[in-house]
Amino acid sequence: MVQEALADETVDTVVLPGDVVFDLPDSGRVRLGGGLQVVGSSGNMRVTATKAGVLRRAPNAGRFWLEGSYGVYAANVGDFVVGIVEERHAEGYNVDIGSSRKATLSAFAFEGATRRNRPNIKIGDLVYCRVEEVDRDLEPCLTCIDRNGKASGFGLLPPGNLIGCSTGLARRLLHPEHAVVLEVLSSEGLQFECAVGLNGRIWISADSPKTTFFDKQCHTQF
């Protein structure tokens, strides 16, 4: 098992760029998130850190990543992000996701999209996307559908408020054990919608300015 290949004391500890995090096991599935890379050759492959952070592991999933508060977002496959559309072209859009490169979003990367039926997205609109592909030599590729071809909450976001936070805070807000923040807000009778992006952006739509302000304070000071 992948989990058995790691010493318990390795997870939830701080690692620095260049540190060997663990040796890659010969069998089993390992998914690496932000801040981790594989080095070495067959039979001697290791996972090392590319930046400083705390090593995290998803329970029973074989997925590892580094958590930290970074100023510039680094796209990773599977991340949920809130993007700002900056350019339109014949086949899609260029989207700002807060990384060093603009991302691309195909006009057909929406549920039910065809050449005759495309979403009406304008420059300046906000979109909630999933990072589909990442290549060191190309722009990140986004999509607004899940692996089953369904929207599942992704797509064009209605008018609302966009606030910024650290990437570490965004990841904590998306973690199931921290869903208590949303539960507390809902228990107060507040009506709102929100979309949290791992790129350090939170979109909020509320029924009143007071609710928006309260929601913003809870999310950014959590």
mmCIF file of C-alpha atoms in Angstrom:
data_model
loop_
_atom_site.group_PDB
_atom_site.id
_atom_site.type_symbol
_atom_site.label_atom_id
_atom_site.label_comp_id
_atom_site.label_asym_id
_atom_site.label_seq_id
_atom_site.Cartn_x
_atom_site.Cartn_y
_atom_site.Cartn_z
ATOM 1 C CA MET A 1 0.000 0.000 0.000
ATOM 2 C CA VAL A 2 1.136 3.531 -0.781
ATOM 3 C CA GLN A 3 0.176 4.718 2.703
ATOM 4 C CA GLU A 4 2.373 2.049 4.278
ATOM 5 C CA ALA A 5 5.332 3.229 2.192
ATOM 6 C CA LEU A 6 5.365 6.498 4.117
ATOM 7 C CA ALA A 7 6.418 6.899 7.699
ATOM 8 C CA ASP A 8 3.670 8.479 9.750
ATOM 9 C CA GLU A 9 5.971 11.293 10.803
ATOM 10 C CA THR A 10 6.496 12.394 7.184
ATOM 11 C CA VAL A 11 2.936 13.606 6.654
ATOM 12 C CA ASP A 12 1.940 16.951 8.238
ATOM 13 C CA THR A 13 5.566 18.057 8.501
ATOM 14 C CA VAL A 14 7.312 20.975 6.819
ATOM 15 C CA VAL A 15 9.510 20.201 3.808
ATOM 16 C CA LEU A 16 11.797 22.498 1.846
ATOM 17 C CA PRO A 17 12.642 22.700 -1.886
ATOM 18 C CA GLY A 18 14.848 19.763 -2.857
ATOM 19 C CA ASP A 19 13.896 17.577 0.119
ATOM 20 C CA VAL A 20 13.222 13.928 -0.633
ATOM 21 C CA VAL A 21 9.686 13.402 0.617
ATOM 22 C CA PHE A 22 9.466 9.642 0.065
ATOM 23 C CA ASP A 23 10.599 6.882 -2.274
ATOM 24 C CA LEU A 24 8.055 6.043 -4.949
ATOM 25 C CA PRO A 25 6.735 2.500 -4.354
ATOM 26 C CA ASP A 26 7.012 -0.101 -7.094
ATOM 27 C CA SER A 27 3.261 -0.770 -7.033
ATOM 28 C CA GLY A 28 0.132 1.136 -6.148
ATOM 29 C CA ARG A 29 -1.254 4.411 -7.396
ATOM 30 C CA VAL A 30 0.150 7.749 -6.284
ATOM 31 C CA ARG A 31 -1.303 11.129 -7.235
ATOM 32 C CA LEU A 32 0.923 14.145 -6.700
ATOM 33 C CA GLY A 33 -0.443 17.621 -6.254
ATOM 34 C CA GLY A 34 1.172 21.022 -6.038
ATOM 35 C CA GLY A 35 4.777 21.314 -4.893
ATOM 36 C CA LEU A 36 5.790 17.695 -5.558
ATOM 37 C CA GLN A 37 7.624 16.051 -8.441
ATOM 38 C CA VAL A 38 9.114 12.676 -9.360
ATOM 39 C CA VAL A 39 12.870 12.423 -9.962
ATOM 40 C CA GLY A 40 15.205 9.542 -10.740
ATOM 41 C CA SER A 41 15.002 6.553 -13.054
ATOM 42 C CA SER A 42 13.110 3.281 -13.008
ATOM 43 C CA GLY A 43 13.813 1.345 -9.832
ATOM 44 C CA ASN A 44 15.081 4.430 -8.017
ATOM 45 C CA MET A 45 12.313 7.010 -8.291
ATOM 46 C CA ARG A 46 11.702 9.482 -5.516
ATOM 47 C CA VAL A 47 9.249 12.243 -4.804
ATOM 48 C CA THR A 48 10.869 15.568 -3.973
ATOM 49 C CA ALA A 49 9.563 18.983 -2.991
ATOM 50 C CA THR A 50 9.734 21.922 -5.401
ATOM 51 C CA LYS A 51 8.705 24.512 -2.801
ATOM 52 C CA ALA A 52 8.341 24.892 0.937
ATOM 53 C CA GLY A 53 5.149 23.711 2.585
ATOM 54 C CA VAL A 54 3.441 21.166 4.796
ATOM 55 C CA LEU A 55 3.046 17.687 3.318
ATOM 56 C CA ARG A 56 -0.591 16.600 3.234
ATOM 57 C CA ARG A 57 -2.217 13.296 2.325
ATOM 58 C CA ALA A 58 -5.815 12.621 1.333
ATOM 59 C CA PRO A 59 -7.265 9.776 3.419
ATOM 60 C CA ASN A 60 -7.405 6.461 1.532
ATOM 61 C CA ALA A 61 -6.722 8.169 -1.799
ATOM 62 C CA GLY A 62 -2.961 7.942 -2.312
ATOM 63 C CA ARG A 63 -2.885 11.668 -3.095
ATOM 64 C CA PHE A 64 -0.204 13.949 -1.699
ATOM 65 C CA TRP A 65 0.442 17.667 -1.957
ATOM 66 C CA LEU A 66 2.198 20.553 -0.242
ATOM 67 C CA GLU A 67 0.061 23.088 1.549
ATOM 68 C CA GLY A 68 1.208 26.646 2.083
ATOM 69 C CA SER A 69 0.314 30.279 1.566
ATOM 70 C CA TYR A 70 1.827 31.202 -1.786
ATOM 71 C CA GLY A 71 1.582 34.529 -3.551
ATOM 72 C CA VAL A 72 1.517 33.081 -7.074
ATOM 73 C CA TYR A 73 -0.752 30.158 -7.831
ATOM 74 C CA ALA A 74 0.776 27.125 -9.568
ATOM 75 C CA ALA A 75 -1.837 25.160 -11.530
ATOM 76 C CA ASN A 76 -2.254 21.451 -10.806
ATOM 77 C CA VAL A 77 -4.482 18.929 -12.554
ATOM 78 C CA GLY A 78 -7.789 18.558 -10.760
ATOM 79 C CA ASP A 79 -7.718 21.929 -8.992
ATOM 80 C CA PHE A 80 -10.912 23.973 -8.824
ATOM 81 C CA VAL A 81 -10.231 27.594 -9.795
ATOM 82 C CA VAL A 82 -12.114 30.866 -10.213
ATOM 83 C CA GLY A 83 -10.951 32.542 -13.421
ATOM 84 C CA ILE A 84 -11.449 35.904 -15.085
ATOM 85 C CA VAL A 85 -12.026 35.847 -18.843
ATOM 86 C CA GLU A 86 -9.536 38.201 -20.507
ATOM 87 C CA GLU A 87 -9.734 37.339 -24.210
ATOM 88 C CA ARG A 88 -12.188 35.693 -26.604
ATOM 89 C CA HIS A 89 -11.279 33.893 -29.799
ATOM 90 C CA ALA A 90 -12.948 31.573 -32.278
ATOM 91 C CA GLU A 91 -12.449 28.376 -30.319
ATOM 92 C CA GLY A 92 -12.484 29.575 -26.727
ATOM 93 C CA TYR A 93 -11.114 31.980 -24.160
ATOM 94 C CA ASN A 94 -7.938 33.044 -22.386
ATOM 95 C CA VAL A 95 -8.501 33.087 -18.646
ATOM 96 C CA ASP A 96 -6.569 34.686 -15.803
ATOM 97 C CA ILE A 97 -6.285 32.228 -12.910
ATOM 98 C CA GLY A 98 -3.629 34.109 -10.969
ATOM 99 C CA SER A 99 -0.707 32.000 -12.190
ATOM 100 C CA SER A 100 2.352 33.071 -14.148
ATOM 101 C CA ARG A 101 0.574 32.020 -17.374
ATOM 102 C CA LYS A 102 -2.892 32.619 -18.699
ATOM 103 C CA ALA A 103 -5.017 29.489 -18.993
ATOM 104 C CA THR A 104 -7.076 28.387 -21.983
ATOM 105 C CA LEU A 105 -10.735 27.380 -21.878
ATOM 106 C CA SER A 106 -12.343 25.772 -24.900
ATOM 107 C CA ALA A 107 -15.775 26.990 -25.987
ATOM 108 C CA PHE A 108 -16.780 23.309 -26.055
ATOM 109 C CA ALA A 109 -15.643 22.610 -22.473
ATOM 110 C CA PHE A 110 -19.169 23.196 -21.143
ATOM 111 C CA GLU A 111 -22.003 20.743 -20.667
ATOM 112 C CA GLY A 112 -24.007 20.450 -23.883
ATOM 113 C CA ALA A 113 -21.838 22.923 -25.810
ATOM 114 C CA THR A 114 -21.841 22.618 -29.616
ATOM 115 C CA ARG A 115 -20.918 24.912 -32.485
ATOM 116 C CA ARG A 116 -24.486 26.220 -32.509
ATOM 117 C CA ASN A 117 -24.994 26.176 -28.774
ATOM 118 C CA ARG A 118 -22.211 27.932 -26.897
ATOM 119 C CA PRO A 119 -22.294 29.802 -23.600
ATOM 120 C CA ASN A 120 -22.476 33.576 -23.945
ATOM 121 C CA ILE A 121 -19.289 34.493 -22.109
ATOM 122 C CA LYS A 122 -17.867 38.010 -22.268
ATOM 123 C CA ILE A 123 -14.538 39.559 -21.346
ATOM 124 C CA GLY A 124 -14.498 40.233 -17.626
ATOM 125 C CA ASP A 125 -16.874 37.391 -16.743
ATOM 126 C CA LEU A 126 -16.001 34.972 -13.943
ATOM 127 C CA VAL A 127 -15.917 31.222 -14.561
ATOM 128 C CA TYR A 128 -15.583 28.330 -12.140
ATOM 129 C CA CYS A 129 -13.379 25.684 -13.729
ATOM 130 C CA ARG A 130 -11.379 22.545 -13.180
ATOM 131 C CA VAL A 131 -7.750 22.348 -14.288
ATOM 132 C CA GLU A 132 -7.676 19.573 -16.876
ATOM 133 C CA GLU A 133 -4.122 19.643 -18.242
ATOM 134 C CA VAL A 134 -0.821 21.151 -17.131
ATOM 135 C CA ASP A 135 2.370 21.205 -19.192
ATOM 136 C CA ARG A 136 5.527 23.090 -18.333
ATOM 137 C CA ASP A 137 5.780 24.365 -21.925
ATOM 138 C CA LEU A 138 2.103 25.205 -22.513
ATOM 139 C CA GLU A 139 -0.673 27.187 -20.873
ATOM 140 C CA PRO A 140 -2.854 25.316 -18.361
ATOM 141 C CA CYS A 141 -6.018 23.905 -19.927
ATOM 142 C CA LEU A 142 -9.337 24.391 -18.130
ATOM 143 C CA THR A 143 -12.720 22.735 -18.406
ATOM 144 C CA CYS A 144 -16.185 23.453 -17.002
ATOM 145 C CA ILE A 145 -17.361 19.845 -16.891
ATOM 146 C CA ASP A 146 -16.497 16.938 -14.633
ATOM 147 C CA ARG A 147 -15.142 13.581 -15.744
ATOM 148 C CA ASN A 148 -18.672 12.454 -16.589
ATOM 149 C CA GLY A 149 -19.316 15.402 -18.898
ATOM 150 C CA LYS A 150 -21.624 17.161 -16.422
ATOM 151 C CA ALA A 151 -21.423 20.761 -15.232
ATOM 152 C CA SER A 152 -21.496 19.808 -11.526
ATOM 153 C CA GLY A 153 -21.365 23.439 -10.423
ATOM 154 C CA PHE A 154 -18.761 24.548 -12.968
ATOM 155 C CA GLY A 155 -19.349 27.217 -15.591
ATOM 156 C CA LEU A 156 -20.173 30.894 -15.897
ATOM 157 C CA LEU A 157 -20.677 32.543 -12.506
ATOM 158 C CA PRO A 158 -23.541 35.043 -12.065
ATOM 159 C CA PRO A 159 -22.824 38.597 -10.875
ATOM 160 C CA GLY A 160 -21.376 38.604 -7.374
ATOM 161 C CA ASN A 161 -18.336 39.610 -5.356
ATOM 162 C CA LEU A 162 -14.809 38.307 -5.842
ATOM 163 C CA ILE A 163 -12.465 38.278 -2.869
ATOM 164 C CA GLY A 164 -8.911 37.079 -2.523
ATOM 165 C CA CYS A 165 -7.311 34.830 0.084
ATOM 166 C CA SER A 166 -4.177 32.744 0.466
ATOM 167 C CA THR A 167 -3.979 29.484 -1.459
ATOM 168 C CA GLY A 168 -3.551 27.669 1.846
ATOM 169 C CA LEU A 169 -6.792 29.107 3.211
ATOM 170 C CA ALA A 170 -8.632 28.228 -0.001
ATOM 171 C CA ARG A 171 -7.531 24.601 0.265
ATOM 172 C CA ARG A 172 -8.631 24.435 3.901
ATOM 173 C CA LEU A 173 -12.057 25.837 3.024
ATOM 174 C CA LEU A 174 -12.530 23.100 0.417
ATOM 175 C CA HIS A 175 -11.519 20.330 2.808
ATOM 176 C CA PRO A 176 -14.534 18.358 4.141
ATOM 177 C CA GLU A 177 -13.470 18.742 7.781
ATOM 178 C CA HIS A 178 -13.688 22.542 7.451
ATOM 179 C CA ALA A 179 -17.185 22.575 5.953
ATOM 180 C CA VAL A 180 -18.280 23.790 9.403
ATOM 181 C CA VAL A 181 -17.682 27.351 8.168
ATOM 182 C CA LEU A 182 -20.486 27.028 5.629
ATOM 183 C CA GLU A 183 -22.669 25.199 8.135
ATOM 184 C CA VAL A 184 -22.362 28.052 10.642
ATOM 185 C CA LEU A 185 -23.224 30.653 8.015
ATOM 186 C CA SER A 186 -26.255 28.658 6.910
ATOM 187 C CA SER A 187 -27.417 28.155 10.493
ATOM 188 C CA GLU A 188 -27.591 31.940 10.874
ATOM 189 C CA GLY A 189 -30.241 32.027 8.166
ATOM 190 C CA LEU A 190 -27.951 33.733 5.644
ATOM 191 C CA GLN A 191 -28.817 33.148 1.992
ATOM 192 C CA PHE A 192 -25.731 33.021 -0.201
ATOM 193 C CA GLU A 193 -23.806 31.075 -2.818
ATOM 194 C CA CYS A 194 -20.042 30.750 -2.997
ATOM 195 C CA ALA A 195 -17.365 29.124 -5.123
ATOM 196 C CA VAL A 196 -13.905 28.588 -3.650
ATOM 197 C CA GLY A 197 -10.941 28.383 -6.016
ATOM 198 C CA LEU A 198 -7.634 26.827 -5.032
ATOM 199 C CA ASN A 199 -6.034 29.779 -6.812
ATOM 200 C CA GLY A 200 -6.908 31.978 -3.837
ATOM 201 C CA ARG A 201 -10.193 33.416 -5.105
ATOM 202 C CA ILE A 202 -13.648 33.174 -3.584
ATOM 203 C CA TRP A 203 -16.811 34.202 -5.427
ATOM 204 C CA ILE A 204 -19.778 35.149 -3.249
ATOM 205 C CA SER A 205 -23.351 35.972 -4.232
ATOM 206 C CA ALA A 206 -25.661 37.036 -1.381
ATOM 207 C CA ASP A 207 -29.126 38.487 -0.955
ATOM 208 C CA SER A 208 -27.851 41.652 0.786
ATOM 209 C CA PRO A 209 -24.640 43.690 1.231
ATOM 210 C CA LYS A 210 -24.686 42.851 4.960
ATOM 211 C CA THR A 211 -24.693 39.122 4.236
ATOM 212 C CA THR A 212 -21.892 39.530 1.701
ATOM 213 C CA PHE A 213 -19.761 41.431 4.225
ATOM 214 C CA PHE A 214 -20.362 38.866 6.983
ATOM 215 C CA ASP A 215 -19.645 35.985 4.608
ATOM 216 C CA LYS A 216 -16.445 37.643 3.404
ATOM 217 C CA GLN A 217 -15.192 38.174 6.955
ATOM 218 C CA CYS A 218 -15.848 34.549 7.877
ATOM 219 C CA HIS A 219 -14.072 33.180 4.801
ATOM 220 C CA THR A 220 -10.998 35.442 4.948
ATOM 221 C CA GLN A 221 -10.462 35.265 8.716
ATOM 222 C CA PHE A 222 -11.110 31.537 9.121
#
